[in-house]
Coordinates of C-alpha atoms and ligand atoms in Angstrom, one line a residue:
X1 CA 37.4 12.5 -17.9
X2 CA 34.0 13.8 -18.1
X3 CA 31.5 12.6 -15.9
X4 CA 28.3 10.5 -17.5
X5 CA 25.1 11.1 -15.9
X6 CA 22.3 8.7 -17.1
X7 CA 19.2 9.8 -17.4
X8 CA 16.0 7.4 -17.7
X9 CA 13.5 9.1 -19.5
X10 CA 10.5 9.6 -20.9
X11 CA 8.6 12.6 -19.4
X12 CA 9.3 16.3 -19.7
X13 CA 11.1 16.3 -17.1
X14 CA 14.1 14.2 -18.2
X15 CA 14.3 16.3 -21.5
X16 CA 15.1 19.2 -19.6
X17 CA 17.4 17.8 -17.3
X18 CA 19.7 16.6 -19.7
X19 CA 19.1 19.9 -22.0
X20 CA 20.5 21.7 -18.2
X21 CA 23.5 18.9 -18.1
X22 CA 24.3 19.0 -21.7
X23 CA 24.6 23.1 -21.1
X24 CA 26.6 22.6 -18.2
X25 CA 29.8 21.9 -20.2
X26 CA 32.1 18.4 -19.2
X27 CA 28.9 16.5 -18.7
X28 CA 28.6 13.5 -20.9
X29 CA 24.7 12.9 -20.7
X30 CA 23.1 9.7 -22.0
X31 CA 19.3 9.7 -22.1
X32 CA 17.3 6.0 -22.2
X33 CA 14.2 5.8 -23.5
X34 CA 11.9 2.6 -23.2
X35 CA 11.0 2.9 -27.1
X36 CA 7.2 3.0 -26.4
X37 CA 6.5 6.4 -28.5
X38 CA 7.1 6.0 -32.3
X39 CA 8.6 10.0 -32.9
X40 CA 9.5 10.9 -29.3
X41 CA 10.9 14.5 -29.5
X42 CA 14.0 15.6 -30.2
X43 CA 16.6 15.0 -27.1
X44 CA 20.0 16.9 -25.8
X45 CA 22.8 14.7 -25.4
X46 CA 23.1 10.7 -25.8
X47 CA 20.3 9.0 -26.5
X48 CA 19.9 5.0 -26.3
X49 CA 15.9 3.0 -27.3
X50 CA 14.9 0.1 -25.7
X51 CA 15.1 -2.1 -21.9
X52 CA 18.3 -3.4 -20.4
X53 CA 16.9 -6.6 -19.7
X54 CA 15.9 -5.9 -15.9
X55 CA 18.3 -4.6 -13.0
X56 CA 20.9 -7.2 -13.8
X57 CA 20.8 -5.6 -17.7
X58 CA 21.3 -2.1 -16.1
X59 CA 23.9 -2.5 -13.7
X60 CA 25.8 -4.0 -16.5
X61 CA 25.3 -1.3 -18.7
X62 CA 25.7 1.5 -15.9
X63 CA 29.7 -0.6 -15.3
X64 CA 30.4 -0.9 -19.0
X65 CA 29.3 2.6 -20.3
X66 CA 31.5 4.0 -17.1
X67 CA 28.6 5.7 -15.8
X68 CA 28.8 8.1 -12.9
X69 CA 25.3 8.9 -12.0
X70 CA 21.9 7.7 -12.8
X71 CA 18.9 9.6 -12.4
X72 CA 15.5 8.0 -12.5
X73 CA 13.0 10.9 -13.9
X74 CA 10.5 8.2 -15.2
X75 CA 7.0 9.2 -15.3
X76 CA 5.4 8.6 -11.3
X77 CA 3.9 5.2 -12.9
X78 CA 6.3 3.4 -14.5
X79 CA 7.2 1.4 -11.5
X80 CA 9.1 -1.5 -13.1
X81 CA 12.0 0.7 -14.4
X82 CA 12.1 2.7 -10.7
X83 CA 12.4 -0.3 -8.7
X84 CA 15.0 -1.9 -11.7
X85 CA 17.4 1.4 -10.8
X86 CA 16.8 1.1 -7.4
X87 CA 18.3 -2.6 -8.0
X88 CA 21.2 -1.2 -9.9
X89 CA 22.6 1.7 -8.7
X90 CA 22.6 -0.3 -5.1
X91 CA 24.3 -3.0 -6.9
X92 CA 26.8 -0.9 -8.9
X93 CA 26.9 1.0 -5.7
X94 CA 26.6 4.3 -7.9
X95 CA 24.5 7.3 -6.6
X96 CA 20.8 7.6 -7.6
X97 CA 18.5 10.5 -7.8
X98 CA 15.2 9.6 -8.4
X99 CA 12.9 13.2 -10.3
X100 CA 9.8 12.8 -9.7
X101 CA 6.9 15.9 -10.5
X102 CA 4.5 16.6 -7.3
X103 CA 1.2 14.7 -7.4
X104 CA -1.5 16.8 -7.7
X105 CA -3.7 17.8 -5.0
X106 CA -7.3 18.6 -4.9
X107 CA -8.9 22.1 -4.2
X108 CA -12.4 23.3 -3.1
X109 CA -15.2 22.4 -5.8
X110 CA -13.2 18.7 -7.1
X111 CA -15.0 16.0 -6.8
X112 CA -12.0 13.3 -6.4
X113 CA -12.6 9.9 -5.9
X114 CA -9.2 8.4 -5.3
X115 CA -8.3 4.6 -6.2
X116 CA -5.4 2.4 -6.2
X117 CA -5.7 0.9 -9.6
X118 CA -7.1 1.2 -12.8
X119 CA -9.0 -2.0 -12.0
X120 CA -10.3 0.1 -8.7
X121 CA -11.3 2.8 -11.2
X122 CA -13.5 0.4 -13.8
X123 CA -14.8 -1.0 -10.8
X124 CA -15.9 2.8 -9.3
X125 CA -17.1 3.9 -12.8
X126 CA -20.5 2.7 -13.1
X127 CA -21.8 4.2 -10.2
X128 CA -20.4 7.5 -11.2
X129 CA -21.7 8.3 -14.7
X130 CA -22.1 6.9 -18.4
X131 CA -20.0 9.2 -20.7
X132 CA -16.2 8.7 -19.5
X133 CA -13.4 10.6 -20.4
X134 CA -10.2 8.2 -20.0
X135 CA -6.5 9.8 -19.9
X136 CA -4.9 7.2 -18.8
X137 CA -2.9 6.2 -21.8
X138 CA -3.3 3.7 -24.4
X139 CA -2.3 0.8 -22.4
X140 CA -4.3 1.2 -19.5
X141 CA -7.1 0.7 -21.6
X142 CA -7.2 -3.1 -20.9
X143 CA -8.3 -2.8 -17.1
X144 CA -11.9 -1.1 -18.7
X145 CA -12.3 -3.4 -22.0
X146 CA -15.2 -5.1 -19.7
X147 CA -17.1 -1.6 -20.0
X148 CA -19.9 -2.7 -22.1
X149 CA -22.3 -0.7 -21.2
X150 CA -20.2 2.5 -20.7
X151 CA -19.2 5.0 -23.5
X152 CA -15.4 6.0 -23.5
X153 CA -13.5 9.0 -24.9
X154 CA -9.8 7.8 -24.4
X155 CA -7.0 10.1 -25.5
X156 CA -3.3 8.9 -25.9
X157 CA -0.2 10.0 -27.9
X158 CA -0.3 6.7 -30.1
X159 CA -3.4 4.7 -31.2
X160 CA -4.4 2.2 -28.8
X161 CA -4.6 -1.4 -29.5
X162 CA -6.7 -4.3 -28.2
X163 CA -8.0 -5.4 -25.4
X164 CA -10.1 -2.2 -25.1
X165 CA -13.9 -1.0 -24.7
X166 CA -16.0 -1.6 -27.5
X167 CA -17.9 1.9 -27.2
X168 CA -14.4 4.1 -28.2
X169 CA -13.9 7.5 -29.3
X170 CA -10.1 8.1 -29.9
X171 CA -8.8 11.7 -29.4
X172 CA -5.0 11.2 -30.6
X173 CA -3.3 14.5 -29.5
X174 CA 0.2 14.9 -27.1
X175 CA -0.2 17.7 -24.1
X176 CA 0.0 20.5 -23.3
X177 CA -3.7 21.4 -23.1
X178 CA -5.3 24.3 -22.0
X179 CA -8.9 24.3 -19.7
X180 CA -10.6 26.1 -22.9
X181 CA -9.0 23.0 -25.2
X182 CA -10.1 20.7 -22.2
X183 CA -13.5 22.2 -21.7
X184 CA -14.5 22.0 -24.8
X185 CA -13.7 18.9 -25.2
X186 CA -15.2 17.3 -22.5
X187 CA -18.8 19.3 -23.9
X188 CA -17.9 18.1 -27.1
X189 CA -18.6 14.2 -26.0
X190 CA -21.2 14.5 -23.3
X191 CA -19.2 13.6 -20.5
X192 CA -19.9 12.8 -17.0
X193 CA -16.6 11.2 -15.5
X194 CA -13.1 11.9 -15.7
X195 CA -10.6 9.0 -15.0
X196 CA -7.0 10.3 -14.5
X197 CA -3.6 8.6 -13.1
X198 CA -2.1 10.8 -10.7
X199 CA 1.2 12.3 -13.0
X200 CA 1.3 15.5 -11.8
X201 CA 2.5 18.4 -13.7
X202 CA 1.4 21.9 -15.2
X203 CA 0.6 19.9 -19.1
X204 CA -2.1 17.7 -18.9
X205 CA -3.4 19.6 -15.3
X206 CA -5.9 21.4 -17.0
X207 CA -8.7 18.9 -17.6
X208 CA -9.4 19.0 -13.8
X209 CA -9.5 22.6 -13.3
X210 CA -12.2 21.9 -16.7
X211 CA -13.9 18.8 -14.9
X212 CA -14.2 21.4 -11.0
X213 CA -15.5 24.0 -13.4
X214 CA -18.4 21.2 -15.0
X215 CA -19.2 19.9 -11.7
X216 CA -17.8 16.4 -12.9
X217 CA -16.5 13.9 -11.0
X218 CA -12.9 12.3 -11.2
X219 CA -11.3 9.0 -10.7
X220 CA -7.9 9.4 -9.8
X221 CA -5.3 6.7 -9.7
X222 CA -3.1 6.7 -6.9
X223 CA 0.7 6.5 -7.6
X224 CA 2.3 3.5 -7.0
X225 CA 5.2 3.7 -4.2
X226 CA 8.6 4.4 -4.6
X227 CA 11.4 2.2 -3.3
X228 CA 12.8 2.6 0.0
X229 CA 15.8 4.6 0.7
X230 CA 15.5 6.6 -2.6
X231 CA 16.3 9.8 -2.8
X232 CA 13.8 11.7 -4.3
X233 CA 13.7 15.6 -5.9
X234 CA 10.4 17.6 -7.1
X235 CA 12.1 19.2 -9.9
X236 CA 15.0 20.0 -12.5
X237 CA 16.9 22.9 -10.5
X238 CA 16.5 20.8 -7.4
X239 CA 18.0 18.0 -9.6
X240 CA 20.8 19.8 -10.8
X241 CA 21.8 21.1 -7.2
X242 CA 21.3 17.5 -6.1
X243 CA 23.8 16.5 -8.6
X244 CA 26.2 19.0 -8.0
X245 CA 28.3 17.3 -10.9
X246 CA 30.9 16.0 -8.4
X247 CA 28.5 14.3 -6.1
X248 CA 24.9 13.3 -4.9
X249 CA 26.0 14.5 -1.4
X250 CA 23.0 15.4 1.0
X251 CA 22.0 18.9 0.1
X252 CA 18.6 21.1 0.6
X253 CA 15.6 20.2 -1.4
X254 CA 15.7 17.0 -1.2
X255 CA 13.5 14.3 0.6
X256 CA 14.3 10.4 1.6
X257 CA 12.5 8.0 1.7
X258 CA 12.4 4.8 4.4
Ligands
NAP1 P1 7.7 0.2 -16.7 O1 6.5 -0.6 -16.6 O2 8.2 0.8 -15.4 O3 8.9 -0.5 -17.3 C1 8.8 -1.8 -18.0 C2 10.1 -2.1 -18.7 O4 10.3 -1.2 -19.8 C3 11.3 -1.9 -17.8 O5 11.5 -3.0 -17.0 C4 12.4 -1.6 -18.8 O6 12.7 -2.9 -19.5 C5 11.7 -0.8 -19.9 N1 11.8 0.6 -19.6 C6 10.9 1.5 -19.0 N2 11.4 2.7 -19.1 C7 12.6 2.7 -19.7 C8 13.6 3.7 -20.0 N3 13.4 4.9 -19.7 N4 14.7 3.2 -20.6 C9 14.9 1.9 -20.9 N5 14.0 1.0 -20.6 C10 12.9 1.3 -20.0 O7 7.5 1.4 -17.7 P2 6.2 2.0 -18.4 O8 5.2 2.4 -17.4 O9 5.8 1.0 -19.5 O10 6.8 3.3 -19.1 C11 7.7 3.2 -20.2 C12 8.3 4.5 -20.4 O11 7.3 5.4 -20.8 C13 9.0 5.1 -19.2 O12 10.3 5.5 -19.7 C14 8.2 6.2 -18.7 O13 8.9 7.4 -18.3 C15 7.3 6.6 -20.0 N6 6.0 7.0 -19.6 C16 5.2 6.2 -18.9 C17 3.9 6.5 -18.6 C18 3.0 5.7 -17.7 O14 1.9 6.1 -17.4 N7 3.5 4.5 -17.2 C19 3.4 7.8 -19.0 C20 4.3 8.6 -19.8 C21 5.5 8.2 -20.1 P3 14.0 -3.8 -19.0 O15 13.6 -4.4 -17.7 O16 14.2 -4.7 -20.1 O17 15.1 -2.8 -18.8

């Protein structure tokens, strides 16, 4: 029978990995998605909407749906559904690869202030400038709602919802973005701070190559940490050798953490 690889998704990275295991023929490949984005694009393979109802949920699914492999290629903040697979595949006792992009790394001329929080990042933002450009995503606008005096410029795929700052531009618009897109916008609303989570990745990188080139200062949100004794791959081909599609046996490439 063919083996099933799940995929838990939601980043660029999880579409083309199971675009790679779909092409790879005898792969059965289900991707999960956590049903946050109202049109998410269109995926290879299986796809399945919505949580499992916590480790316990997913182990049960992984046994019932006879799956062979899970891969965890979650974006680098959505720690609840990391640890969860952690959980389950240690309980199902099936082999876990966990994709996760590189963080980004700062160069000569950025002005980086990194945080551990988004709450560490409203706290910092005062002291750093009026005008803020916030790419954190539509639900980490809660943790800056207390901004009064601050003016925001938040972007986000979907349009945010309450609790957020009552000074609120909305810039609705889904990456990639280029430093001349990035730039200008950045002109466009005045601004003087940047406040980023660390995702990584070539799609949204471009506003702090844009924010080095202004002189402007960013706040970046440190990732949250993985779960021990995960293995853990920078990108798809490293994935697919990872996977080998008969195995998740220790190969080049990849790291582990303890
Ligand atoms: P989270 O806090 O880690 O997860 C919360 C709960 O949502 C999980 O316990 C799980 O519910 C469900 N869930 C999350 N991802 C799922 C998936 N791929 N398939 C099925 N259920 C999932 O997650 P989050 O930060 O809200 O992120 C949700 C999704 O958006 C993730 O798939 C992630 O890749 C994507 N995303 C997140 C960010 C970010 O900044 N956090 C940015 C871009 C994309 P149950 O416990 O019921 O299973």
């Amino acid at each position: 029978m063919s083996p099933h690889v799940l995929v838990l998704g939601g980043t660029t990275e999880a579409r083309r990995l199971a675009a790679e295991l779909v092409a790879r023929s005898g792969v059965r490949v289900t991707t999960s998605l956590a049903g946050r984005v109202s049109r998410p694009g269109a995926l290879e393979g299986d796809v399945r909407v919505g949580g499992f109802g916590g480790a316990e949920g997913l182990a049960e699914w992984l046994d019932e749906q006879g799956v062979d492999a899970l891969v965890d290629a979650t974006h680098p903040f959505a720690a609840g559904i990391t640890a969860n697979a952690a959980r389950a595949a240690a309980a199902t006792r099936l082999p876990l690869l966990v994709l996760r992009r590189p963080g980004w790394q700062p160069g000569p001329g950025d002005r980086w202030h990194p945080v551990d929080s988004l709450d560490a990042a409203a706290d910092l933002l005062p002291e750093l400038g009026r005008r803020v450009f916030l790419t954190t995503g539509r639900l980490g606008l809660a943790a800056f709602a207390g901004l009064t005096g601050l003016h925001f410029v938040a972007r986000s795929v979907e349009p945010p919802e309450p609790p957020m700052p009552p000074r609120l531009d909305v810039v609705l618009a889904r990456g990639p973005f280029t430093v001349a897109d990035e730039s200008a916008l950045l002109r466009e609303h005045r601004v003087d701070v940047v406040v980023t989570k660390d995702s990584g990745g070539e799609a949204t990188a471009a506003k702090l190559t844009a924010a080095r080139q202004l002189g402007l200062p960013v706040v970046v949100v440190r990732r949250p940490p993985l779960p021990a004794d995960v293995t853990v791959v920078p990108d798809v081909p490293t994935a697919l050798a990872r996977l080998g599609l008969g195995g998740l046996g220790p190969q080049a490439g990849a790291r582990r953490r303890s």
